[in-house]
XYZ file of C-alpha atoms in Angstrom:
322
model
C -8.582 -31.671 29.126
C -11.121 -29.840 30.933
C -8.670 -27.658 32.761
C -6.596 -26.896 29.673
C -9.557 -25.403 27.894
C -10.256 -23.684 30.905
C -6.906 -21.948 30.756
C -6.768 -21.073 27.084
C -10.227 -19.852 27.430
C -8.758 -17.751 30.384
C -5.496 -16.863 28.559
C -7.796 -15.528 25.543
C -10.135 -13.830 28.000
C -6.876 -11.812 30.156
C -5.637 -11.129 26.625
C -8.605 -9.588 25.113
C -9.298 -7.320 27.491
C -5.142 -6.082 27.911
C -5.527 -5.384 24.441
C -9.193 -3.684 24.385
C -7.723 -1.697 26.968
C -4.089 -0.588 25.122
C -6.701 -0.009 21.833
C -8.482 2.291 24.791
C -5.328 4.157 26.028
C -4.638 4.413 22.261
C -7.552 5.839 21.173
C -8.418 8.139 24.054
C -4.687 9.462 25.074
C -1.706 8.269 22.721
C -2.590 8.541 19.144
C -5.272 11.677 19.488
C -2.101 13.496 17.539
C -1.442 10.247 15.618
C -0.139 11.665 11.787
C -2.969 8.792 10.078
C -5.946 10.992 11.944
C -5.655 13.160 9.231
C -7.470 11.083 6.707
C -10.844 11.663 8.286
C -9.924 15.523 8.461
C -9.222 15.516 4.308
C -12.626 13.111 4.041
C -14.366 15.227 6.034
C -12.639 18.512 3.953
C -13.648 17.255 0.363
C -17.306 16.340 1.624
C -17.742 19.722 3.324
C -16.581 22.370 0.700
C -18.692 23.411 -1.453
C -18.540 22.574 -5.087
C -16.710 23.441 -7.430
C -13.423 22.788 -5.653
C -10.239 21.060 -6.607
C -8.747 18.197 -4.457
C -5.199 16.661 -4.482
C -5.170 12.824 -4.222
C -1.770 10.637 -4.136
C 0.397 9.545 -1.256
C 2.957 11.313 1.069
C 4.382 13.350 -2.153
C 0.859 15.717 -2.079
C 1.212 15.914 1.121
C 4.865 17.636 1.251
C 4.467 18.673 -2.234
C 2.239 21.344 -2.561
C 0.979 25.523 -0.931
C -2.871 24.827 -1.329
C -3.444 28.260 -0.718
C -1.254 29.528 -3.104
C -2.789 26.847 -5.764
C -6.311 27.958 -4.573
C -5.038 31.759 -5.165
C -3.978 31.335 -8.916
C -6.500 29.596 -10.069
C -9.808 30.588 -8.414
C -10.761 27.802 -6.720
C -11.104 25.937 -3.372
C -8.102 23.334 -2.993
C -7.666 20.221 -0.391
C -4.437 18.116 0.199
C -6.454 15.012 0.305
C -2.733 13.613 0.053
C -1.031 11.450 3.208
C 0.974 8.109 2.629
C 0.971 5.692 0.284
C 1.041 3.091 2.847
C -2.499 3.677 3.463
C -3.184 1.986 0.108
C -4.612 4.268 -3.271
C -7.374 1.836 -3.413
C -9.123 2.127 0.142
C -8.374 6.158 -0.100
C -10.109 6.573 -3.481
C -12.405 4.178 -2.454
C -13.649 6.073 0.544
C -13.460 9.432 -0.774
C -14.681 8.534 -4.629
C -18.618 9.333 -3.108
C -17.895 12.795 -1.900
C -16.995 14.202 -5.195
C -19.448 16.168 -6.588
C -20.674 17.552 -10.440
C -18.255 20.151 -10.840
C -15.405 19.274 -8.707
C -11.707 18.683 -10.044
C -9.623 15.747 -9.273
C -5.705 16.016 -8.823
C -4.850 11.927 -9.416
C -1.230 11.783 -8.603
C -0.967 7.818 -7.193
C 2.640 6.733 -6.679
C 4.319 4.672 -8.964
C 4.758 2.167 -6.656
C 1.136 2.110 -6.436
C 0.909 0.384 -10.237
C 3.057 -2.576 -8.563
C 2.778 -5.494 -6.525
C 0.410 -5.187 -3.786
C 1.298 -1.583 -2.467
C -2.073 -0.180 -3.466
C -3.128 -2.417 -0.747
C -1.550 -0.716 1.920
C 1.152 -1.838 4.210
C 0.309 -2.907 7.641
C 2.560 -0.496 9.491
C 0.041 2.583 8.136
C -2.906 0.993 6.885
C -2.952 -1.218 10.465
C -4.561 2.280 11.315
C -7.503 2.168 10.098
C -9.590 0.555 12.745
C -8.910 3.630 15.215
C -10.438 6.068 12.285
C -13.990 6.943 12.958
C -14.611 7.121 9.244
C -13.577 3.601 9.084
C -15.188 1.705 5.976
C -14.700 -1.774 6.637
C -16.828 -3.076 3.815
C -14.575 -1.777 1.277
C -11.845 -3.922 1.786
C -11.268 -6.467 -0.032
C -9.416 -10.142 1.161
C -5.767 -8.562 0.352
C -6.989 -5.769 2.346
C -8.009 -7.631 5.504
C -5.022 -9.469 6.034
C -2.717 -6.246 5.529
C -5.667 -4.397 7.975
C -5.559 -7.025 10.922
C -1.864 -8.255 10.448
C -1.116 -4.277 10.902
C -3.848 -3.581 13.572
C -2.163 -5.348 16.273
C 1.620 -4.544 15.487
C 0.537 -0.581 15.310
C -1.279 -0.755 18.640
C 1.511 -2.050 20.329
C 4.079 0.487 18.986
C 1.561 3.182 19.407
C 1.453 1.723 23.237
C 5.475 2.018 23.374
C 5.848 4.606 21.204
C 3.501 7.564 22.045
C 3.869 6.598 26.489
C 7.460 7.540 25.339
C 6.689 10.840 23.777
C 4.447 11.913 26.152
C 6.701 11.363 28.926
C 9.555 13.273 27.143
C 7.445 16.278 26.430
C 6.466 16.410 29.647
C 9.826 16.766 30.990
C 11.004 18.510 27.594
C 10.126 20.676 25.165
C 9.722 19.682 21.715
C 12.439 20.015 19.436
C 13.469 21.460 16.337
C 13.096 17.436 15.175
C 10.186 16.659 12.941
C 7.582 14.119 14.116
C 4.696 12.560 12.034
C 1.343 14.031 14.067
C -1.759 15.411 12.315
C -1.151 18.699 14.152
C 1.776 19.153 11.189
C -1.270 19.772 8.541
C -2.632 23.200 7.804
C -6.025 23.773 7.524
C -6.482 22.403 3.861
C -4.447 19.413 4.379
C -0.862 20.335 3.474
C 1.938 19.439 5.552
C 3.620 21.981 6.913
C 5.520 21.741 10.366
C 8.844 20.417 8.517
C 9.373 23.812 6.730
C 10.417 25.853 9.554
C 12.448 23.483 10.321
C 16.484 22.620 10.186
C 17.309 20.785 6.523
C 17.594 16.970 6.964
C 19.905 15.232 5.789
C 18.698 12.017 4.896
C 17.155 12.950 1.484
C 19.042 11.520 -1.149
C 18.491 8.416 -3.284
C 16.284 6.651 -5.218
C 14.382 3.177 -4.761
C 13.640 0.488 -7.198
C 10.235 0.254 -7.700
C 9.388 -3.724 -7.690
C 6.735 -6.324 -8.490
C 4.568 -6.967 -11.531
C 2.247 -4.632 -12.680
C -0.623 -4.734 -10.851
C -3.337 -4.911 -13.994
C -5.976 -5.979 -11.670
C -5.968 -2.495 -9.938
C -5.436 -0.711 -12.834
C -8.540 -1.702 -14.680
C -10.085 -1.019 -10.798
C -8.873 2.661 -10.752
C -9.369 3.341 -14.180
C -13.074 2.458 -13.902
C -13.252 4.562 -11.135
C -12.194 7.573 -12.805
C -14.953 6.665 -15.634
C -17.337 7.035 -12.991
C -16.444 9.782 -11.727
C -16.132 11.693 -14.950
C -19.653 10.404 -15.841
C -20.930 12.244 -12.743
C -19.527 15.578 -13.925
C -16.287 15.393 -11.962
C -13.447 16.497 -14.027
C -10.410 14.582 -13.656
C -6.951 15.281 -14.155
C -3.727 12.911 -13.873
C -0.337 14.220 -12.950
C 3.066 12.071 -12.034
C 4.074 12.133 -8.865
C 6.578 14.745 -6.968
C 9.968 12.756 -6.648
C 13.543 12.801 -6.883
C 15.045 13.446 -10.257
C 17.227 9.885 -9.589
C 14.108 7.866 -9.132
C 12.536 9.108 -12.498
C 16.026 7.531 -14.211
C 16.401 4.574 -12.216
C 12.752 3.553 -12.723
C 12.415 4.826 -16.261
C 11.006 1.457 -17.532
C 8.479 0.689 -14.926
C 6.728 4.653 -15.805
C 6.956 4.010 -19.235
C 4.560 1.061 -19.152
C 2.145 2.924 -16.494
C 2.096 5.471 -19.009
C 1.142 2.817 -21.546
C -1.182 1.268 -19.726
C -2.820 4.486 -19.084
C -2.955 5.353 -22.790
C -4.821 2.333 -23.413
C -7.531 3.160 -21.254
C -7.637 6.541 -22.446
C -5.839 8.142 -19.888
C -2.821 10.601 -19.763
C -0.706 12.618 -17.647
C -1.138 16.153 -17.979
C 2.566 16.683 -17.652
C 5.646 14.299 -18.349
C 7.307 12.590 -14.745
C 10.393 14.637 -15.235
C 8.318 17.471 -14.818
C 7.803 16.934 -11.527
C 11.407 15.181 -10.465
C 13.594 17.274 -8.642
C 17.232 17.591 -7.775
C 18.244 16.360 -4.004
C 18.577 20.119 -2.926
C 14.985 20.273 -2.907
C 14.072 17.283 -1.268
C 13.491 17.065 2.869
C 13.763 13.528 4.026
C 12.336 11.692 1.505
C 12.785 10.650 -2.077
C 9.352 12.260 -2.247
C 9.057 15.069 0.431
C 10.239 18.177 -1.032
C 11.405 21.020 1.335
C 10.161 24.304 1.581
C 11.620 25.701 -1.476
C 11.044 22.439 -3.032
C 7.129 23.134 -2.574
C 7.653 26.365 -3.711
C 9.315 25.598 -6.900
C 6.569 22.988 -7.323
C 3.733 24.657 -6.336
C 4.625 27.429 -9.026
C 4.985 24.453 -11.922
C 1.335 22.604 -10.681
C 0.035 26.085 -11.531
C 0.850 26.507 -14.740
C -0.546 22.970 -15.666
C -3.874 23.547 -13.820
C -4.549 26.949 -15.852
C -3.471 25.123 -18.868
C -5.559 21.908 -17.914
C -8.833 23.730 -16.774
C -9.102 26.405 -19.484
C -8.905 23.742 -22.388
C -11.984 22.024 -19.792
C -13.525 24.912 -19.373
C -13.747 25.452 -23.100
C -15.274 22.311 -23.692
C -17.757 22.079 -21.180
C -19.156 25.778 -22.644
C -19.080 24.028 -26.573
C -20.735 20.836 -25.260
């Protein structure tokens, strides 16, 4: 008995440190270009520009959806893509960022629709598994559904990190990098937009639409609409726009946005445009039901103007008669 405890205690010890060491080689060598390290870059871009500013919140489809410069330009204000993927779960990334909005600021709310269903606010463990290597890393926001996706994902992302990135570096050592798009942080501009696929060749996979599933998550709901109360109490203004996608996903999940919308309306909330607004034909699209291409963000970037001057003047207006 003795000597089998002995070896499991043993076993546990040899494995601990093998994977300490992997998190180690992670951390200090594989994943410094790692796409998910841009989260603490947008954190630490809302917290660090002055107010008043304007910052983009949703998943992958602000990312790839949107010229913040160009936004920024139009409308006389500072603007951050605080957008990555929705696999990182809406409710850890507006719960981390939610304290560095200040009186002033304007909020771009443009969750997934996915993000009203099942558990995918939560995160999925292949992206939200991330977390731990973030130095911004808020553990005491998580909540039980959050932990399990967090650890569960933790260990199966440092292993394919492990695999993955001694691959890549060994192949651009010996090879130059391609005209192929990757996933790295070094793809973001300097006010969060992703911009490394749009010099790049059209790809092909970027048709389709997906069924978004599960029962609406209420729970969350009532979670993120309190949220925005809060933040509106403190002065920040908030404004809620449908996410970029594919004109085919709009139709296919008609029913599921109608009762978001609903929802929202109860709670006092609205979308500042209608979700067809925002859906676009395949041409426009990159690789992604979501990801537009680079005339797709053009084309898009042009039509979040117009509702920004529209939204913020009526604001404006009412602030000054207040």
């Amino acid at each position: 008995m003795k000597t089998l405890l002995g070896n499991i205690l043993s076993f546990a010890a040899f494995f601990s440190c093998a994977f300490g060491l992997l998190v180690w080689l992670n951390a200090s060598f594989l994943a410094t270009d790692h796409y998910n390290n841009e989260f603490t870059v947008k954190g630490n871009l809302i917290r660090q520009t002055p107010s008043p500013k304007v910052v983009f919140v949703g998943g992958s489809n602000v990312a790839f959806g949107i010229d913040s410069q160009t936004i920024s330009d139009s409308i006389g204000l500072p603007v951050i893509n605080a957008g990555l993927l929705a696999g990182m779960g809406l409710r850890y990334t507006m719960d981390r960022y939610e304290s560095y909005f200040k009186r002033g600021d304007v909020l771009i709310l443009m969750p997934e629709y996915d993000h009203f269903y099942g558990d995918v606010t939560y995160g999925n463990p292949e992206t939200a598994g991330y977390l731990p290597y973030l130095s911004d890393f808020a553990p005491s926001l998580l909540n039980l559904k959050q932990w399990n996706v967090v650890v569960t994902g933790f260990f199966k992302t440092t292993l394919q990190i492990s695999v993955k990135g001694l691959y890549y570096k060994l192949l651009h050592s010996f090879r130059k990098e391609g005209n192929v798009f990757e996933y790295k942080m070094s793809g973001f501009n300097r006010l969060g937009d992703e911009v490394s696929h749009r010099s790049l060749p059209p790809n092909i996979n970027n048709t389709g639409a997906y069924t978004v599933s599960g029962k609406f998550n209420a729970g969350y709901a009532r979670h993120l609409f309190n949220q925005v109360r809060r933040l509106q109490h403190h002065g920040v203004q908030v404004v809620w726009l449908p996410p970029v996608t594919s004109r085919a996903n709009v139709a296919l999940n008609r029913k599921q946005i109608t009762l978001i919308i609903e929802r929202m309306k109860t709670a006092g909330f609205t979308y500042a445009a209608c979700p067809d607004s925002l859906a676009y034909p395949d041409s426009l699209l990159y690789n992604a039901v979501d990801h537009l291409n680079k005339q797709g963000v053009e084309v898009n970037t042009q039509r979040v103007v117009r509702i920004l001057r529209h939204c913020l003047g009526v604001n404006r207006k009412r602030i000054a008669n207040k």
